[in-house]
mmCIF file of C-alpha atoms in Angstrom:
data_model
loop_
_atom_site.group_PDB
_atom_site.id
_atom_site.type_symbol
_atom_site.label_atom_id
_atom_site.label_comp_id
_atom_site.label_asym_id
_atom_site.label_seq_id
_atom_site.Cartn_x
_atom_site.Cartn_y
_atom_site.Cartn_z
ATOM 1 C CA SER K 1 5.545 -31.253 -5.303
ATOM 2 C CA ALA K 2 6.664 -27.679 -4.794
ATOM 3 C CA VAL K 3 8.571 -26.208 -1.876
ATOM 4 C CA ILE K 4 7.681 -22.625 -1.062
ATOM 5 C CA SER K 5 9.780 -20.298 1.052
ATOM 6 C CA GLN K 6 7.986 -17.268 2.362
ATOM 7 C CA LYS K 7 9.467 -14.420 4.326
ATOM 8 C CA PRO K 8 9.251 -12.802 6.705
ATOM 9 C CA SER K 9 7.545 -15.428 8.829
ATOM 10 C CA ARG K 10 6.151 -12.745 11.094
ATOM 11 C CA ASP K 11 6.339 -9.027 11.627
ATOM 12 C CA ILE K 12 4.896 -6.294 13.806
ATOM 13 C CA CYS K 13 4.366 -3.051 11.916
ATOM 14 C CA GLN K 14 3.205 0.451 12.666
ATOM 15 C CA ARG K 15 -0.024 1.633 11.123
ATOM 16 C CA GLY K 16 0.452 3.669 7.973
ATOM 17 C CA THR K 17 3.542 1.769 6.893
ATOM 18 C CA SER K 18 3.918 -0.926 4.225
ATOM 19 C CA LEU K 19 5.280 -4.458 4.336
ATOM 20 C CA THR K 20 6.491 -6.553 1.411
ATOM 21 C CA ILE K 21 6.222 -10.320 1.677
ATOM 22 C CA GLN K 22 8.368 -12.514 -0.529
ATOM 23 C CA CYS K 23 7.514 -15.918 -1.951
ATOM 24 C CA GLN K 24 10.140 -18.154 -3.566
ATOM 25 C CA VAL K 25 9.293 -21.490 -5.204
ATOM 26 C CA ASP K 26 11.839 -24.215 -5.897
ATOM 27 C CA SER K 27 10.503 -24.847 -9.400
ATOM 28 C CA GLN K 28 8.904 -22.874 -12.194
ATOM 29 C CA VAL K 29 5.146 -22.615 -11.794
ATOM 30 C CA THR K 30 2.515 -20.927 -13.874
ATOM 31 C CA MET K 31 -0.043 -20.205 -11.177
ATOM 32 C CA MET K 32 0.839 -18.352 -7.982
ATOM 33 C CA PHE K 33 -1.726 -17.074 -5.547
ATOM 34 C CA TRP K 34 -1.870 -14.915 -2.439
ATOM 35 C CA TYR K 35 -4.338 -15.644 0.354
ATOM 36 C CA ARG K 36 -5.241 -13.874 3.556
ATOM 37 C CA GLN K 37 -6.436 -15.497 6.749
ATOM 38 C CA GLN K 38 -7.857 -13.055 9.236
ATOM 39 C CA PRO K 39 -8.118 -14.155 12.882
ATOM 40 C CA GLY K 40 -10.732 -16.851 13.250
ATOM 41 C CA GLN K 41 -11.621 -16.694 9.583
ATOM 42 C CA SER K 42 -11.081 -18.832 6.542
ATOM 43 C CA LEU K 43 -8.429 -18.376 3.903
ATOM 44 C CA THR K 44 -9.546 -15.820 1.343
ATOM 45 C CA LEU K 45 -7.968 -15.411 -2.056
ATOM 46 C CA ILE K 46 -6.501 -11.951 -2.587
ATOM 47 C CA ALA K 47 -5.171 -12.273 -6.116
ATOM 48 C CA THR K 48 -3.538 -14.398 -8.759
ATOM 49 C CA ALA K 49 0.034 -13.338 -9.505
ATOM 50 C CA ASN K 50 0.588 -13.483 -13.255
ATOM 51 C CA GLN K 51 4.059 -13.594 -14.742
ATOM 52 C CA GLY K 52 4.570 -10.813 -17.221
ATOM 53 C CA SER K 53 1.279 -9.061 -16.597
ATOM 54 C CA GLU K 54 -0.694 -7.407 -13.832
ATOM 55 C CA ALA K 55 -2.109 -9.498 -11.036
ATOM 56 C CA THR K 56 -5.777 -10.454 -11.120
ATOM 57 C CA TYR K 57 -7.555 -9.325 -7.960
ATOM 58 C CA GLU K 58 -10.594 -10.868 -6.331
ATOM 59 C CA SER K 59 -13.606 -8.866 -5.326
ATOM 60 C CA GLY K 60 -12.846 -6.651 -2.361
ATOM 61 C CA PHE K 61 -9.105 -6.425 -3.006
ATOM 62 C CA VAL K 62 -7.430 -3.651 -4.992
ATOM 63 C CA ILE K 63 -4.010 -3.123 -6.460
ATOM 64 C CA ASP K 64 -3.342 0.102 -4.573
ATOM 65 C CA LYS K 65 -3.697 -1.717 -1.263
ATOM 66 C CA PHE K 66 -2.069 -5.013 -2.255
ATOM 67 C CA PRO K 67 0.395 -4.457 -5.094
ATOM 68 C CA ILE K 68 1.868 -7.683 -6.384
ATOM 69 C CA SER K 69 4.958 -8.367 -8.441
ATOM 70 C CA ARG K 70 5.786 -11.520 -10.397
ATOM 71 C CA PRO K 71 9.102 -10.964 -12.155
ATOM 72 C CA ASN K 72 9.624 -14.618 -13.078
ATOM 73 C CA LEU K 73 8.135 -18.092 -12.734
ATOM 74 C CA THR K 74 9.639 -18.798 -9.307
ATOM 75 C CA PHE K 75 9.167 -15.562 -7.356
ATOM 76 C CA SER K 76 6.438 -13.160 -6.286
ATOM 77 C CA THR K 77 5.953 -10.405 -3.748
ATOM 78 C CA LEU K 78 2.866 -9.059 -2.038
ATOM 79 C CA THR K 79 2.928 -5.620 -0.459
ATOM 80 C CA VAL K 80 0.411 -4.629 2.180
ATOM 81 C CA SER K 81 0.235 -0.847 1.873
ATOM 82 C CA ASN K 82 -0.770 1.864 4.317
ATOM 83 C CA MET K 83 -1.491 -0.711 6.958
ATOM 84 C CA SER K 84 -4.178 -0.506 9.602
ATOM 85 C CA PRO K 85 -4.910 -2.899 12.482
ATOM 86 C CA GLU K 86 -7.561 -4.541 10.280
ATOM 87 C CA ASP K 87 -4.745 -5.826 8.071
ATOM 88 C CA SER K 88 -3.469 -8.006 10.902
ATOM 89 C CA SER K 89 -3.689 -11.459 9.373
ATOM 90 C CA ILE K 90 -1.719 -14.401 8.135
ATOM 91 C CA TYR K 91 -0.756 -13.993 4.488
ATOM 92 C CA LEU K 92 -0.035 -17.120 2.478
ATOM 93 C CA CYS K 93 1.584 -17.729 -0.858
ATOM 94 C CA SER K 94 0.333 -20.708 -2.828
ATOM 95 C CA VAL K 95 1.107 -22.465 -6.080
ATOM 96 C CA VAL K 96 -0.808 -25.096 -7.960
ATOM 97 C CA GLY K 97 1.029 -28.027 -9.431
ATOM 98 C CA GLY K 98 1.741 -31.684 -9.125
ATOM 99 C CA VAL K 99 -1.154 -33.987 -9.839
ATOM 100 C CA GLY K 100 -4.293 -32.217 -10.898
ATOM 101 C CA THR K 101 -4.989 -29.041 -9.009
ATOM 102 C CA GLU K 102 -3.217 -29.727 -5.735
ATOM 103 C CA ALA K 103 -2.200 -26.513 -4.023
ATOM 104 C CA PHE K 104 1.037 -26.061 -2.105
ATOM 105 C CA PHE K 105 1.406 -23.395 0.539
ATOM 106 C CA GLY K 106 4.138 -21.383 2.116
ATOM 107 C CA GLN K 107 4.387 -21.341 5.876
ATOM 108 C CA GLY K 108 2.659 -17.982 5.993
ATOM 109 C CA THR K 109 3.518 -14.502 7.210
ATOM 110 C CA ARG K 110 1.868 -13.505 10.454
ATOM 111 C CA LEU K 111 1.383 -9.748 10.345
ATOM 112 C CA THR K 112 0.398 -7.657 13.339
ATOM 113 C CA VAL K 113 -0.327 -3.980 12.816
ATOM 114 C CA VAL K 114 -0.187 -1.769 15.882
ATOM 115 C CA ALA D 1 -23.139 -17.967 -3.848
ATOM 116 C CA GLN D 2 -20.018 -20.091 -3.850
ATOM 117 C CA ARG D 3 -19.317 -21.213 -0.339
ATOM 118 C CA VAL D 4 -17.825 -23.966 1.815
ATOM 119 C CA THR D 5 -19.340 -24.519 5.239
ATOM 120 C CA GLN D 6 -17.753 -26.374 8.110
ATOM 121 C CA PRO D 7 -20.248 -26.165 10.950
ATOM 122 C CA GLU D 8 -17.942 -27.291 13.748
ATOM 123 C CA LYS D 9 -15.105 -25.060 14.920
ATOM 124 C CA LEU D 10 -13.888 -27.654 17.391
ATOM 125 C CA LEU D 11 -14.387 -31.388 17.558
ATOM 126 C CA SER D 12 -13.049 -33.399 20.478
ATOM 127 C CA VAL D 13 -13.025 -37.192 20.444
ATOM 128 C CA PHE D 14 -11.302 -39.880 22.411
ATOM 129 C CA LYS D 15 -8.554 -41.988 20.909
ATOM 130 C CA GLY D 16 -10.029 -44.967 19.097
ATOM 131 C CA ALA D 17 -13.404 -43.302 18.574
ATOM 132 C CA PRO D 18 -14.806 -42.626 15.101
ATOM 133 C CA VAL D 19 -14.412 -39.161 13.639
ATOM 134 C CA GLU D 20 -16.553 -37.269 11.160
ATOM 135 C CA LEU D 21 -15.743 -33.720 10.131
ATOM 136 C CA LYS D 22 -18.590 -32.156 8.222
ATOM 137 C CA CYS D 23 -18.324 -30.115 5.063
ATOM 138 C CA ASN D 24 -21.077 -28.744 2.858
ATOM 139 C CA TYR D 25 -20.572 -26.676 -0.226
ATOM 140 C CA SER D 26 -22.470 -24.423 -2.572
ATOM 141 C CA TYR D 27 -21.238 -24.093 -6.134
ATOM 142 C CA SER D 28 -22.910 -23.748 -9.502
ATOM 143 C CA GLY D 29 -21.176 -26.450 -11.484
ATOM 144 C CA SER D 30 -18.944 -29.402 -10.702
ATOM 145 C CA PRO D 31 -16.130 -28.344 -8.397
ATOM 146 C CA GLU D 32 -13.192 -30.360 -7.241
ATOM 147 C CA LEU D 33 -13.329 -30.999 -3.487
ATOM 148 C CA PHE D 34 -10.367 -31.252 -1.131
ATOM 149 C CA TRP D 35 -9.470 -31.693 2.491
ATOM 150 C CA TYR D 36 -6.376 -29.855 3.689
ATOM 151 C CA VAL D 37 -4.759 -30.333 7.077
ATOM 152 C CA GLN D 38 -2.481 -28.182 9.187
ATOM 153 C CA TYR D 39 -0.604 -29.876 11.999
ATOM 154 C CA SER D 40 0.895 -27.809 14.789
ATOM 155 C CA ARG D 41 3.727 -25.613 13.533
ATOM 156 C CA GLN D 42 3.485 -27.031 10.020
ATOM 157 C CA ARG D 43 2.198 -25.576 6.810
ATOM 158 C CA LEU D 44 -1.119 -26.344 5.228
ATOM 159 C CA GLN D 45 -0.962 -29.539 3.176
ATOM 160 C CA LEU D 46 -3.270 -31.668 1.092
ATOM 161 C CA LEU D 47 -4.878 -34.606 2.874
ATOM 162 C CA LEU D 48 -7.086 -35.938 0.127
ATOM 163 C CA ARG D 49 -9.214 -34.961 -2.864
ATOM 164 C CA HIS D 50 -12.465 -36.410 -4.092
ATOM 165 C CA ILE D 51 -11.265 -37.433 -7.539
ATOM 166 C CA SER D 52 -8.637 -39.739 -6.051
ATOM 167 C CA ARG D 53 -11.141 -41.727 -4.026
ATOM 168 C CA GLU D 54 -8.312 -42.918 -1.804
ATOM 169 C CA SER D 55 -7.717 -43.321 1.896
ATOM 170 C CA ILE D 56 -4.955 -41.251 3.411
ATOM 171 C CA LYS D 57 -3.836 -41.864 7.006
ATOM 172 C CA GLY D 58 -7.053 -43.831 7.447
ATOM 173 C CA PHE D 59 -9.222 -40.885 6.388
ATOM 174 C CA THR D 60 -11.799 -41.108 3.621
ATOM 175 C CA ALA D 61 -14.226 -38.607 2.177
ATOM 176 C CA ASP D 62 -17.152 -39.261 -0.109
ATOM 177 C CA LEU D 63 -18.598 -36.635 -2.353
ATOM 178 C CA ASN D 64 -22.391 -36.566 -2.134
ATOM 179 C CA LYS D 65 -23.578 -34.338 -4.941
ATOM 180 C CA GLY D 66 -27.210 -34.626 -3.899
ATOM 181 C CA GLU D 67 -26.516 -33.290 -0.436
ATOM 182 C CA THR D 68 -23.557 -31.162 -1.645
ATOM 183 C CA SER D 69 -21.435 -32.624 1.123
ATOM 184 C CA PHE D 70 -17.886 -33.900 1.422
ATOM 185 C CA HIS D 71 -17.570 -35.160 4.987
ATOM 186 C CA LEU D 72 -14.232 -36.476 6.234
ATOM 187 C CA LYS D 73 -14.299 -39.716 8.185
ATOM 188 C CA LYS D 74 -11.957 -41.979 10.089
ATOM 189 C CA PRO D 75 -13.123 -45.077 11.966
ATOM 190 C CA PHE D 76 -10.552 -44.912 14.766
ATOM 191 C CA ALA D 77 -9.008 -41.583 15.714
ATOM 192 C CA GLN D 78 -5.360 -41.362 16.746
ATOM 193 C CA GLU D 79 -3.712 -38.687 18.871
ATOM 194 C CA GLU D 80 -1.539 -37.678 15.923
ATOM 195 C CA ASP D 81 -4.701 -36.759 14.001
ATOM 196 C CA SER D 82 -5.067 -33.678 16.175
ATOM 197 C CA ALA D 83 -4.847 -30.756 13.762
ATOM 198 C CA MET D 84 -6.795 -28.092 11.917
ATOM 199 C CA TYR D 85 -8.780 -29.450 8.984
ATOM 200 C CA TYR D 86 -10.007 -27.306 6.090
ATOM 201 C CA CYS D 87 -12.474 -28.334 3.450
ATOM 202 C CA ALA D 88 -11.986 -26.551 0.137
ATOM 203 C CA LEU D 89 -13.246 -26.479 -3.397
ATOM 204 C CA SER D 90 -11.788 -25.428 -6.695
ATOM 205 C CA GLY D 91 -13.780 -24.533 -9.773
ATOM 206 C CA PRO D 92 -12.989 -26.563 -12.914
ATOM 207 C CA GLY D 93 -9.847 -25.166 -14.514
ATOM 208 C CA THR D 94 -9.685 -22.126 -12.225
ATOM 209 C CA TYR D 95 -7.115 -23.360 -9.700
ATOM 210 C CA LYS D 96 -8.614 -20.880 -7.245
ATOM 211 C CA TYR D 97 -9.676 -22.270 -3.913
ATOM 212 C CA ILE D 98 -12.594 -21.456 -1.671
ATOM 213 C CA PHE D 99 -11.934 -22.623 1.868
ATOM 214 C CA GLY D 100 -14.193 -23.393 4.774
ATOM 215 C CA THR D 101 -13.459 -21.849 8.153
ATOM 216 C CA GLY D 102 -11.823 -25.019 9.396
ATOM 217 C CA THR D 103 -12.460 -27.527 12.170
ATOM 218 C CA ARG D 104 -9.961 -28.109 14.924
ATOM 219 C CA LEU D 105 -9.843 -31.787 15.790
ATOM 220 C CA LYS D 106 -8.589 -32.748 19.211
ATOM 221 C CA VAL D 107 -8.033 -36.404 19.899
ATOM 222 C CA LEU D 108 -7.905 -37.079 23.612
ATOM 223 C CA ALA D 109 -5.882 -39.867 25.170
#
């Protein structure tokens, strides 16, 4: 299994500002992912954080809005840029490991943009 | 379109009653199906996956490829089963998940 520490756990931010969320894993993992869960909605994959190369973004998500860093195999950051109230969501870091394709999740970052 | 559908947002049952949480999926190919659970103030965690064909905490789920369903069942609900349940799929070798919107299960005393 993998233990994921994500911080901050929550934040309230002013519109137009940026927030960087950190994700630390207790073991080296190849695959790291960032998800968003908007209020009342499902988890939606934002991007795959690739070590040593640019992140791979899903349809509807762009690097300018959600820049991602992956400096090594245990750490990644997601920045939510130029925030608006529509960015208010829970953001989750995830890794895949263990048996088969089991996913492990951080506790999430609850972001409120005012 | 690739999609996971959980038709019930909330399911309330009495303790000891049977539980069935519905999940239907749409995917071109043979995905891997999962149920994840989130208990109050805890992180999302794996409950079970279809390839394991095992029972976890009394829950089972059978993959029905003909009906593209993966319903979660438990014959006798317990109060500690109260949680948010998400059905999810992963494409072969992709490790990317598509989640349903979740069903909140409330087990009443």
